[in-house]
């Protein structure tokens, strides 16, 4: 198994690569769309979405990710990469995003920053009918239950009826912790910083 990690020089790519190494998964840092050739693509990201989208588009990744999704490849967005999967973000004056998930990204209520640990639970049986996901080869477990780490000021409001959404509990379930739609997955938290919970979650998805 091999995983491509998009590297725009603006994200936490080395931490994600190290997480995959711990799982025995080979990964490649990809800075050109023409080099994408794995069955799974991870879009990491930290910072402001305006600069991120500008670089993402200028390098040609916009069309490349559409192509990956259409071909059935697994596309995983993490933190800012998750927000990129939505239709639109309020940040940076309003930015059009990829639209792979029917959702919008908005400033957290109260103009707060969500920084720290929260409980998280994912039952893989909820996506058992999703033929886009093969049975995991790294574990026989189906339940991930633990804590995950967040650091963000904007949250995803998902209204996609075809998606499975796990909410962030501390915001009265207004924002999404994780969204799964067909072969597209978005996570607002950082699995690479979430210790054993992040490892177990990746075992379920890869």
XYZ file of C-alpha atoms in Angstrom:
206
model
C 0.000 0.000 0.000
C 1.199 3.502 -0.830
C -0.207 6.915 0.043
C 0.460 10.272 -1.611
C 0.655 13.329 0.671
C 0.234 16.662 -1.094
C 3.089 18.962 -0.088
C 2.550 22.662 -0.763
C 5.226 23.684 1.715
C 2.463 24.908 4.020
C 1.343 21.894 6.012
C 2.153 19.257 8.586
C 3.319 16.738 6.002
C 6.210 15.212 7.953
C 4.000 14.424 10.959
C 1.514 12.632 8.726
C 4.294 10.722 6.977
C 5.623 9.628 10.386
C 2.162 8.415 11.394
C 1.991 6.277 8.261
C 5.477 4.905 8.929
C 4.261 3.703 12.334
C 1.528 1.804 10.495
C 4.007 0.294 8.053
C 2.586 2.277 5.131
C 4.830 3.784 2.487
C 4.057 7.390 1.625
C 5.386 9.965 -0.811
C 5.405 13.753 -0.523
C 3.979 15.051 -3.789
C 4.489 18.640 -4.946
C 3.338 18.157 -8.567
C -0.064 16.828 -9.684
C 1.573 14.661 -12.338
C 3.218 12.621 -9.568
C -0.079 11.519 -7.995
C -0.345 7.774 -8.610
C -1.409 6.117 -5.335
C -4.884 4.865 -4.460
C -5.051 7.254 -1.487
C -4.304 10.988 -1.472
C -4.013 13.012 1.733
C -4.507 16.787 1.686
C -3.031 18.258 4.881
C -3.010 21.922 5.708
C -2.563 24.572 8.368
C -2.853 28.356 8.184
C -5.172 30.617 6.197
C -7.222 29.104 3.409
C -6.799 32.042 1.014
C -3.068 31.521 0.518
C -3.526 27.751 0.571
C -6.160 27.714 -2.191
C -4.124 30.117 -4.306
C -1.080 27.840 -4.201
C -3.208 24.701 -4.587
C -4.765 26.062 -7.784
C -1.579 27.564 -9.205
C 0.182 24.196 -8.996
C -2.706 22.430 -10.732
C -3.913 20.306 -7.817
C -7.496 21.568 -8.108
C -8.254 19.585 -11.277
C -6.027 16.706 -10.182
C -8.036 16.093 -7.000
C -11.294 16.191 -8.966
C -9.817 13.527 -11.229
C -8.694 11.395 -8.269
C -12.158 11.535 -6.721
C -13.886 10.682 -9.996
C -11.590 7.675 -10.466
C -12.590 6.350 -7.044
C -9.318 7.080 -5.312
C -9.553 7.777 -1.613
C -9.208 11.499 -0.857
C -8.558 12.454 2.782
C -8.518 16.094 3.892
C -7.089 17.026 7.296
C -7.862 20.284 9.139
C -7.465 22.993 6.455
C -7.456 20.195 3.891
C -10.899 19.170 5.183
C -12.195 22.723 4.780
C -10.836 22.707 1.225
C -13.205 19.816 0.424
C -16.254 22.002 1.172
C -18.024 24.300 -1.272
C -17.033 27.606 0.260
C -15.113 29.120 3.160
C -15.890 32.357 4.964
C -12.204 32.842 5.726
C -9.996 35.239 3.723
C -13.003 37.276 2.609
C -14.798 34.258 1.140
C -13.140 31.538 -0.928
C -14.608 29.009 -3.365
C -13.345 25.532 -2.508
C -13.446 22.097 -4.176
C -17.083 21.289 -3.416
C -16.550 17.544 -3.038
C -18.736 17.736 0.077
C -21.899 19.832 0.301
C -20.783 21.979 3.207
C -19.564 25.430 4.130
C -16.751 26.571 6.387
C -17.601 29.372 8.808
C -16.006 31.236 11.703
C -16.625 29.410 14.960
C -19.423 30.900 17.016
C -18.188 33.516 19.456
C -15.065 34.116 17.327
C -13.306 31.558 19.475
C -10.372 29.246 18.803
C -10.930 25.530 19.328
C -7.620 24.270 20.626
C -7.197 21.067 22.612
C -8.456 17.548 23.160
C -11.986 16.202 22.804
C -13.615 12.806 22.881
C -14.221 11.135 19.529
C -15.939 7.935 18.459
C -16.128 6.311 15.038
C -17.848 3.021 14.246
C -16.760 1.654 10.895
C -20.021 -0.243 10.580
C -21.704 3.098 9.820
C -19.975 3.034 6.431
C -20.337 -0.721 5.896
C -22.523 -0.129 2.839
C -20.002 2.264 1.320
C -18.493 0.249 -1.519
C -15.809 2.915 -1.997
C -14.049 1.568 1.103
C -12.346 -1.781 1.105
C -12.161 -3.815 4.295
C -9.244 -2.535 6.398
C -6.112 -4.651 6.169
C -4.442 -3.257 9.298
C -7.023 -4.160 11.944
C -10.038 -6.335 12.708
C -11.517 -3.750 15.044
C -14.428 -1.619 13.918
C -14.679 0.918 16.750
C -12.392 3.883 17.395
C -13.083 5.501 20.748
C -10.721 7.999 22.345
C -9.586 11.606 22.182
C -8.460 13.700 19.226
C -6.611 17.000 18.998
C -8.057 20.175 17.457
C -6.555 23.548 16.568
C -8.826 25.694 14.387
C -10.848 28.918 14.223
C -13.221 27.921 11.413
C -15.603 24.977 11.379
C -17.376 22.913 8.716
C -21.171 23.008 8.618
C -22.155 19.931 6.589
C -25.578 19.604 4.960
C -24.730 16.791 2.550
C -27.479 14.166 2.793
C -25.226 11.574 1.159
C -22.494 12.006 3.766
C -21.999 10.468 7.191
C -21.116 13.179 9.686
C -19.613 12.941 13.165
C -20.105 16.242 15.032
C -17.847 18.130 17.407
C -19.688 17.662 20.677
C -18.561 20.867 22.395
C -20.223 23.087 19.784
C -23.715 21.605 20.195
C -23.028 19.482 17.119
C -23.001 22.571 14.844
C -19.663 21.679 13.269
C -18.254 18.461 11.858
C -15.386 16.549 13.408
C -15.337 14.110 10.484
C -17.307 13.598 7.279
C -17.333 10.531 5.029
C -18.900 10.759 1.574
C -18.219 7.894 -0.810
C -14.427 7.873 -1.261
C -13.918 11.330 0.280
C -13.058 11.794 3.976
C -12.580 15.021 5.901
C -11.251 15.417 9.456
C -11.202 18.706 11.337
C -8.914 17.322 14.037
C -5.288 16.310 13.570
C -4.958 12.498 13.531
C -1.184 12.837 13.387
C -1.296 14.628 16.773
C -3.993 12.425 18.281
C -1.699 9.624 19.449
C -3.296 6.160 19.637
C -6.714 7.407 18.483
C -5.220 8.801 15.292
C -3.391 5.541 14.659
C -6.528 3.463 15.166
C -8.579 5.713 12.904
C -6.087 5.443 10.067
C -6.089 1.666 10.506
C -9.838 1.747 9.899
C -9.629 3.924 6.800
C -6.561 2.639 4.965
